[in-house]
PDB file of C-alpha atoms in Angstrom:
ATOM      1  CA  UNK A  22       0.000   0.000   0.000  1.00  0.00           C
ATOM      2  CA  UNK A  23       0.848   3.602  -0.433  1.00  0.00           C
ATOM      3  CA  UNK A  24       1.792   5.913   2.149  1.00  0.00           C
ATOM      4  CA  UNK A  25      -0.892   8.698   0.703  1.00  0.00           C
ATOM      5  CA  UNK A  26      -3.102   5.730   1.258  1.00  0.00           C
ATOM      6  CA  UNK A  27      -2.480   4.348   4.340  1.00  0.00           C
ATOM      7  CA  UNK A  28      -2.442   8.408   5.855  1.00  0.00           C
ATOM      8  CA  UNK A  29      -6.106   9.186   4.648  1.00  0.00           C
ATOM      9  CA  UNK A  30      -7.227   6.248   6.063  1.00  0.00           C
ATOM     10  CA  UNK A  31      -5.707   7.569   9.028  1.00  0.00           C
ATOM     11  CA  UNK A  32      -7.398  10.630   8.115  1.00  0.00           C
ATOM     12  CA  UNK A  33     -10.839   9.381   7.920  1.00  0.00           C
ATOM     13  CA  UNK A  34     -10.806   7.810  11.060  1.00  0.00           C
ATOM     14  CA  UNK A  35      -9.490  10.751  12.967  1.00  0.00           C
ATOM     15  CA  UNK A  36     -12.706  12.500  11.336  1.00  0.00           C
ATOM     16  CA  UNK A  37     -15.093   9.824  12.019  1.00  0.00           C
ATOM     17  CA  UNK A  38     -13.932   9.549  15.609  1.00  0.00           C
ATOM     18  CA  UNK A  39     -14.018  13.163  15.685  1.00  0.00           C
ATOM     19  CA  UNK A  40     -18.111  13.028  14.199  1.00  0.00           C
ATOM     20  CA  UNK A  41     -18.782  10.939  17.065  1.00  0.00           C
ATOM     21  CA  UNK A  42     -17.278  12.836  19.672  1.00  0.00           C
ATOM     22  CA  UNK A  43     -19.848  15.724  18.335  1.00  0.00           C
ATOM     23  CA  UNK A  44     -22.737  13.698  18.236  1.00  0.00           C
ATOM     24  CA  UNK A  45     -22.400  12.420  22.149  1.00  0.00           C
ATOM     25  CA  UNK A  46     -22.034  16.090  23.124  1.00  0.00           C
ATOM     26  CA  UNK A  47     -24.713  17.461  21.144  1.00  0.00           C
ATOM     27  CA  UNK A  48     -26.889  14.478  22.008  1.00  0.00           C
ATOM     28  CA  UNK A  49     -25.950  12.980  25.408  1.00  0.00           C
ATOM     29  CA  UNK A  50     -26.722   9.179  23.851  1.00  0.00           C
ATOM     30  CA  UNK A  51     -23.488   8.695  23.374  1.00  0.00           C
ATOM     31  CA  UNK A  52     -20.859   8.584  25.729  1.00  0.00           C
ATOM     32  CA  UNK A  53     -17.527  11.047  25.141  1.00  0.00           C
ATOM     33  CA  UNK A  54     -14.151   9.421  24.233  1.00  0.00           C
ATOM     34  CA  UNK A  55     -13.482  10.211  28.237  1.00  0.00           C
ATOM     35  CA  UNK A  56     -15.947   8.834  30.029  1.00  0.00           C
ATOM     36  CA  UNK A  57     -15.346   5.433  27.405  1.00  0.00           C
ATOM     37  CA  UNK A  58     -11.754   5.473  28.525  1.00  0.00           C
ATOM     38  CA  UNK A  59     -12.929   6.319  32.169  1.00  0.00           C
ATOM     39  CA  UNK A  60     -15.500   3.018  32.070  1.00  0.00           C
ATOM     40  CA  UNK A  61     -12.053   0.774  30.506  1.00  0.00           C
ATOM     41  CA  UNK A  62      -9.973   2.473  32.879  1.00  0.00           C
ATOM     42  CA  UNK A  63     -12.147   0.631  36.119  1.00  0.00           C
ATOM     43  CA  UNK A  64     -10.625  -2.831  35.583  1.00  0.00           C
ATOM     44  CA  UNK A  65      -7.348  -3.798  35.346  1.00  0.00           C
ATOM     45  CA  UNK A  66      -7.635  -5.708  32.370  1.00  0.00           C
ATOM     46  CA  UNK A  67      -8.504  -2.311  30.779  1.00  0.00           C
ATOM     47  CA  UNK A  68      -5.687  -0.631  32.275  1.00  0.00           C
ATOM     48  CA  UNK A  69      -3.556  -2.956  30.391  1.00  0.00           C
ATOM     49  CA  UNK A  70      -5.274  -2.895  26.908  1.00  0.00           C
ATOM     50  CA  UNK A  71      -4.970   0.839  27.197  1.00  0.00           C
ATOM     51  CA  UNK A  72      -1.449   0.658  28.096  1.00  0.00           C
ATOM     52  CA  UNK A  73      -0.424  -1.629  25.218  1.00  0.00           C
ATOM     53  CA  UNK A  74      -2.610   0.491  23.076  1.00  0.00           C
ATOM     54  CA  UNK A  75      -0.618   3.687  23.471  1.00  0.00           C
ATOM     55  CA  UNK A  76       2.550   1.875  23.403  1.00  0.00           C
ATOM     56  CA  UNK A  77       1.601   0.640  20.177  1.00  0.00           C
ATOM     57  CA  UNK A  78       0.369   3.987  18.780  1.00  0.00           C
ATOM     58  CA  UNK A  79       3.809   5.775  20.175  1.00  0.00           C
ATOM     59  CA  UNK A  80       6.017   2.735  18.286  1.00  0.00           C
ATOM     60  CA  UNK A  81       4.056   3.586  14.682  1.00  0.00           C
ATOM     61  CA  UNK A  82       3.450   7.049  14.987  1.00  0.00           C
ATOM     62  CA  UNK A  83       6.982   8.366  16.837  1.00  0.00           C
ATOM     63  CA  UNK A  84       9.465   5.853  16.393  1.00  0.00           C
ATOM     64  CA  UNK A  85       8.767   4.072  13.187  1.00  0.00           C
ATOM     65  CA  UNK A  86       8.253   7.542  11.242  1.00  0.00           C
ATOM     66  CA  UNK A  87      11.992   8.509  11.844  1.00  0.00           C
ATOM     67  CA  UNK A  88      13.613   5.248  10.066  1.00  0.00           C
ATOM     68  CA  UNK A  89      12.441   5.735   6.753  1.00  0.00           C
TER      69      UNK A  89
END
């Protein structure tokens, strides 16, 4: 795959995460990306998903980017 490719795919979910964020504070029958992380956050299994999921994000996003 391309990079152009692979970055507005990036780009579309940024904006469709960003459409949804909207929606549950215009609506209140969503819940907010904060109180979703707040509800993982409770359990320790969901501390540890969240912790491998930034670590994840950090390794493509930071590290990755300055190899190549």
């Amino acid at each position: 795959m391309s990079r152009e490719l692979i970055v507005a795919g990036y780009v579309v979910l940024a904006l469709a995460a960003a459409g949804l964020e909207l929606a549950a504070r215009l609506t209140g029958k969503l819940p907010t990306l904060g109180e979703a992380v707040a509800t993982v956050n409770r359990s320790l299994t969901g501390r540890w998903l969240l912790l491998a999921a930034w670590i994840w994000a950090g390794w493509h996003f930071f590290v990755r980017a300055n190899w190549g």
